[in-house]
Backbone as a chain_set.jsonl record, in Angstrom:
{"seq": "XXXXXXXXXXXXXXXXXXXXXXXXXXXXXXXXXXXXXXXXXXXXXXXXXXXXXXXXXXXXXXXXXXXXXXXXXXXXXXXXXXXXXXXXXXX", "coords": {"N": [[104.877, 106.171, 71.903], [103.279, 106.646, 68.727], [100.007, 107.353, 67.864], [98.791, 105.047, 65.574], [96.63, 104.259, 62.918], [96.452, 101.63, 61.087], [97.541, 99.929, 62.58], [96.607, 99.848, 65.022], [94.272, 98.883, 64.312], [95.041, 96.064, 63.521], [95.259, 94.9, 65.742], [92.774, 94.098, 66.597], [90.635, 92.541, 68.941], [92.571, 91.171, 70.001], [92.915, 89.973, 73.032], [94.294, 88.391, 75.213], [97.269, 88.825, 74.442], [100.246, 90.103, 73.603], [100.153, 93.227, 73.004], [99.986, 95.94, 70.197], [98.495, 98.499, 70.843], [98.181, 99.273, 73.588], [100.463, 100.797, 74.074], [99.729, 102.981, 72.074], [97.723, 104.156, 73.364], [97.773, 106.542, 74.813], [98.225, 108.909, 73.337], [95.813, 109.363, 72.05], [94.163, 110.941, 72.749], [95.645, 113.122, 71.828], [94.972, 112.175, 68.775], [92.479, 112.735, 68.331], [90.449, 111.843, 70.293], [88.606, 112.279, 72.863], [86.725, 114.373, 75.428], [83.269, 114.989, 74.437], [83.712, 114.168, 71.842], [82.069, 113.281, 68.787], [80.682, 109.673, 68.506], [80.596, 108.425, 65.937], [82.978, 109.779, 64.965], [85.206, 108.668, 66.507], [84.572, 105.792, 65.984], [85.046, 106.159, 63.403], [88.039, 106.777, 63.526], [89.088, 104.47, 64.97], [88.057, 102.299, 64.43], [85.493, 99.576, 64.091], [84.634, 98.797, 67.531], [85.744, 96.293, 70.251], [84.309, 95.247, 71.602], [81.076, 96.325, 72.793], [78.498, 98.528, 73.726], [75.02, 100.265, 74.684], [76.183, 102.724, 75.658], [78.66, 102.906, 75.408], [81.924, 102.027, 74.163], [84.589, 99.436, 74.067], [87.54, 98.781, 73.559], [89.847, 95.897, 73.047], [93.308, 96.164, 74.811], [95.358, 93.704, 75.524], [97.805, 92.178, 77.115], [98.676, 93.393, 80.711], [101.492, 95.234, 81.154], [102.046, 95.443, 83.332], [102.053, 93.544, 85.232], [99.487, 90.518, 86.081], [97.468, 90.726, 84.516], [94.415, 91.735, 82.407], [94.337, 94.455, 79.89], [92.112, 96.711, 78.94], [90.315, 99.596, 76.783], [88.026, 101.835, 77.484], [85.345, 103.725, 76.371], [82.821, 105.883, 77.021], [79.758, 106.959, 76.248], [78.004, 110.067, 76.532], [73.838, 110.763, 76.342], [74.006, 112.178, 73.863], [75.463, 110.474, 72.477], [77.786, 111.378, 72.802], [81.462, 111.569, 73.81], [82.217, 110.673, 76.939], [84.005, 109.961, 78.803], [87.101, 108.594, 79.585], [89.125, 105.967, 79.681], [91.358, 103.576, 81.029], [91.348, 100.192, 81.623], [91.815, 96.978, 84.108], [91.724, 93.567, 83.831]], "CA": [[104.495, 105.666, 70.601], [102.326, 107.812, 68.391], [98.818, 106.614, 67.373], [99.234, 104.125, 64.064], [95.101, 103.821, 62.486], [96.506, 100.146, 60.683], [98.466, 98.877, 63.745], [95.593, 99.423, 65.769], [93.222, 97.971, 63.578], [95.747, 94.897, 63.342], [95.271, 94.765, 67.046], [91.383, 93.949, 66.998], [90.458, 91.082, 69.132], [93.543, 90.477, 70.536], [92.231, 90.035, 74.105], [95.117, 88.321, 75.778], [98.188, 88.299, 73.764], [100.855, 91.374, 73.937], [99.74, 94.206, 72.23], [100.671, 97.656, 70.439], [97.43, 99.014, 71.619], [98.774, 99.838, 74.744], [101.579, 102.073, 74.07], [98.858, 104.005, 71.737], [96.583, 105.288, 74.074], [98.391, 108.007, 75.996], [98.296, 109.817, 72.288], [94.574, 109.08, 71.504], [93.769, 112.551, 72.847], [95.876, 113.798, 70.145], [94.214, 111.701, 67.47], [90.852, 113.327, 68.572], [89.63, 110.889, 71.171], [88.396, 113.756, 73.628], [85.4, 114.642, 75.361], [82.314, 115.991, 73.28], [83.859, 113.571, 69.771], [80.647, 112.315, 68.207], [80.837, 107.94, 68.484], [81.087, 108.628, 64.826], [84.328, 110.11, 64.535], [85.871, 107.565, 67.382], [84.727, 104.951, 65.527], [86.178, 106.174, 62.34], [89.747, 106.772, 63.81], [89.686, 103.466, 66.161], [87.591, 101.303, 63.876], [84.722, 98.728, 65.195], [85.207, 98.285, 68.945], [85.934, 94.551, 70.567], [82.764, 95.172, 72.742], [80.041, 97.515, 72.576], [76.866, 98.587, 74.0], [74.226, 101.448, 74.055], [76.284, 103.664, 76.336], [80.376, 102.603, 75.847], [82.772, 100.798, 73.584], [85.393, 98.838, 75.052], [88.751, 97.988, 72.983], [91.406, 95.492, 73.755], [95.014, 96.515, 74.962], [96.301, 93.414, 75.549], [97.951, 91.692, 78.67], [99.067, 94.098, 80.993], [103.027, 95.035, 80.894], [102.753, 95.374, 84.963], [101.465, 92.128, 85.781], [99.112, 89.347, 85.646], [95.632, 90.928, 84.079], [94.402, 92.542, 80.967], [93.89, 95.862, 79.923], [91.366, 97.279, 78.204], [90.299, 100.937, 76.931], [86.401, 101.805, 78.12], [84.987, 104.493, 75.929], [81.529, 105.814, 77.565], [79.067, 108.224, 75.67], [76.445, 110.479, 76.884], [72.988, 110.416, 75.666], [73.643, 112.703, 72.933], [76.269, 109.867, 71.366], [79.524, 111.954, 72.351], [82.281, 110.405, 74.842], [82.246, 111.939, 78.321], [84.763, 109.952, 79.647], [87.471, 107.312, 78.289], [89.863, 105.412, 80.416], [92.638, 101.98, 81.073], [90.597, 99.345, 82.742], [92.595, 96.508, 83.974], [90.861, 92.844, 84.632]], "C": [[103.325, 106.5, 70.084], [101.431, 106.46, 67.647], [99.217, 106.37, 65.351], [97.482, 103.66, 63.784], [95.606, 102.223, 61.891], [97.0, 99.806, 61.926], [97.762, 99.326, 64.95], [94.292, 99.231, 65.599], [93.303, 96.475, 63.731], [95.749, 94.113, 64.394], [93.74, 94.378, 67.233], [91.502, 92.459, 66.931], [91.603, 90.394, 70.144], [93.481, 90.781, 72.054], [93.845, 89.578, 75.42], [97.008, 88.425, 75.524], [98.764, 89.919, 74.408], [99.841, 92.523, 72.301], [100.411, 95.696, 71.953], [99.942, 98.603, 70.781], [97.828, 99.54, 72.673], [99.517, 101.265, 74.367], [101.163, 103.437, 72.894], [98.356, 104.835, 72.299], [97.144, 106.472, 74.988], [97.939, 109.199, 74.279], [96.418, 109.726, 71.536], [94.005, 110.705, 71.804], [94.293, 113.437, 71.609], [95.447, 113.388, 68.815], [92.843, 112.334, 67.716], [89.923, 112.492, 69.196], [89.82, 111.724, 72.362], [86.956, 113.78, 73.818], [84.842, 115.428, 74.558], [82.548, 115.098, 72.116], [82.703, 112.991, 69.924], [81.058, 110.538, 68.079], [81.56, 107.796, 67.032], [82.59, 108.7, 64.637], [85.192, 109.296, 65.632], [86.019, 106.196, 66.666], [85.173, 105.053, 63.942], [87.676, 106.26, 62.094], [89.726, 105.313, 64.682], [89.173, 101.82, 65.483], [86.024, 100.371, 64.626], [85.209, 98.227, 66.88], [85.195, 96.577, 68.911], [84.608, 94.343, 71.023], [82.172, 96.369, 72.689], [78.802, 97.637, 73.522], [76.179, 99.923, 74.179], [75.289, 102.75, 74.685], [77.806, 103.624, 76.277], [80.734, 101.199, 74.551], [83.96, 100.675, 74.165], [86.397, 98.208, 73.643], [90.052, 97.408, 73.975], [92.301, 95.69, 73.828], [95.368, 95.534, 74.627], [96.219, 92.649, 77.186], [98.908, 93.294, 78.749], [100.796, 93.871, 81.096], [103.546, 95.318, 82.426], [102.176, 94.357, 85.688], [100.556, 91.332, 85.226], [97.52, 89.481, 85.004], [95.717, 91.494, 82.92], [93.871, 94.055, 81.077], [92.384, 95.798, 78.453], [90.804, 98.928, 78.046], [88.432, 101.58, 76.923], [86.371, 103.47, 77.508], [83.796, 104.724, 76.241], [81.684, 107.06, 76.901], [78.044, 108.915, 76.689], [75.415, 110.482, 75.721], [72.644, 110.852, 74.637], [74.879, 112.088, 72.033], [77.445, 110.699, 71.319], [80.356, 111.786, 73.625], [82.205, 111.55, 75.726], [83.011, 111.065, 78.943], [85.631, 108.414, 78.82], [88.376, 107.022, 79.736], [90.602, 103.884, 80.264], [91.581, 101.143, 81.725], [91.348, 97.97, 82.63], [91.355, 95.358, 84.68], [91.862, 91.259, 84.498]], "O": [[102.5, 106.994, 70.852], [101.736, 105.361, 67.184], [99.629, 107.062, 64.421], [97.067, 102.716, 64.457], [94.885, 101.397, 62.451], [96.291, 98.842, 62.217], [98.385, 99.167, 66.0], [93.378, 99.348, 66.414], [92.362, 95.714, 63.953], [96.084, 92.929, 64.347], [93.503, 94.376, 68.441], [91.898, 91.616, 66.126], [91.496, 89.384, 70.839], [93.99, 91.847, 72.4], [94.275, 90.367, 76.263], [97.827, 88.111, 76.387], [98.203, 90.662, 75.214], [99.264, 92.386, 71.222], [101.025, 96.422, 72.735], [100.494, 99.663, 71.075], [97.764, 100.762, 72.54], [99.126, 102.431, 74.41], [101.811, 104.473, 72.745], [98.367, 106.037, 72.033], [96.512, 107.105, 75.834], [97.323, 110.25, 74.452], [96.168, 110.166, 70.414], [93.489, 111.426, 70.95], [93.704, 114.133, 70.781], [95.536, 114.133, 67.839], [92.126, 112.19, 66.725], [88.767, 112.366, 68.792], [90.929, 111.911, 72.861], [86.102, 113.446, 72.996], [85.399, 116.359, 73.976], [81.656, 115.14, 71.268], [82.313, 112.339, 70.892], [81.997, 110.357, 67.304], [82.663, 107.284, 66.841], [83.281, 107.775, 64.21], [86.355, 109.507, 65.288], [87.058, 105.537, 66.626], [85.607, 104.065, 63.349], [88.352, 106.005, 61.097], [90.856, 105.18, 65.152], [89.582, 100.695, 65.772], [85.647, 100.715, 65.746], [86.055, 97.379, 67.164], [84.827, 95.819, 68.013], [83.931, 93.339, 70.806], [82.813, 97.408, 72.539], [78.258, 96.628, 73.972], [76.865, 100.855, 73.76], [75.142, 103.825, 74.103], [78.35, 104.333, 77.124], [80.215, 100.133, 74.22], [84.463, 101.63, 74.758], [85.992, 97.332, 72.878], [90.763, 97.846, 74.88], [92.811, 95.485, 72.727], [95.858, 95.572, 73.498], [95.318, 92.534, 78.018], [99.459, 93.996, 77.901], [101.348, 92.771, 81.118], [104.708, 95.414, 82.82], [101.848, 94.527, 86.863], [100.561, 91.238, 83.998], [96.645, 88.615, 85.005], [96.78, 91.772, 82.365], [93.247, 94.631, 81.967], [92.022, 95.077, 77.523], [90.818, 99.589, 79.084], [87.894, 101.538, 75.817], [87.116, 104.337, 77.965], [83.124, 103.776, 75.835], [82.613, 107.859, 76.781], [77.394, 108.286, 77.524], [75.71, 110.307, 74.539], [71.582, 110.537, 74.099], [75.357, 112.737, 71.102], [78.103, 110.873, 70.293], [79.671, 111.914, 74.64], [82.152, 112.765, 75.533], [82.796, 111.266, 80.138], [85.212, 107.594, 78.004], [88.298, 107.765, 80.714], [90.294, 103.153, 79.323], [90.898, 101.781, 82.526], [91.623, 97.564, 81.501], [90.486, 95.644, 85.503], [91.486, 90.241, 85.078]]}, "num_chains": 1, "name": "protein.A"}
C-alpha cells in the first residue's frame, strides 16, 4: 500500500481498532521519512503525532494483524531535531 497523507491523518488516535496505518509504513521511507529529515518535515507529511516528547514521536498503527497487541511507529530525533532512527513497536 503506498503512503495516503488523508488516510493517515484519518487514522489519528486510533489506538486499538484496525488500522490503514499499518500497511503505510514500509513506504514512509519513500515519502521522506529517513534519517537526517528535520521533525519539521515529518511532521508535515505525517501530521501531529498520537504521543510526543522532547526526543521521539510515537504514531498509532493499530491492533496488530499477527496477534494479540498493538503496534505503534516510534520516531526518535537527535539533538539537532532530525530522526536517527524510526521503527514498528509492538505492545
Amino acid at each position: 500500500m503506498s503512503f495516503d497523507k488523508a488516510g493517515w491523518a484519518a487514522e489519528r488516535g486510533n489506538y486499538d481498532g484496525e488500522s490503514r496505518r499499518g500497511g503505510m509504513v514500509a513506504r514512509l521511507d519513500d515519502a521522506g521519512i529517513v534519517v537526517g529529515a528535520p521533525r519539521e518535515t515529518v511532521r508535515a507529511l505525517l501530521g501531529e503525532p498520537d504521543s510526543t516528547g522532547p526526543a521521539a514521536d510515537i504514531y498509532f498503527l493499530g491492533r496488530s494483524a499477527t496477534g494479540p497487541s498493538f503496534e505503534s511507529y516510534r520516531i526518535e530525533y537527535d539533538a539537532a531535531g532530525k530522526v536517527s532512527a524510526a521503527r514498528v513497536q509492538r505492545s
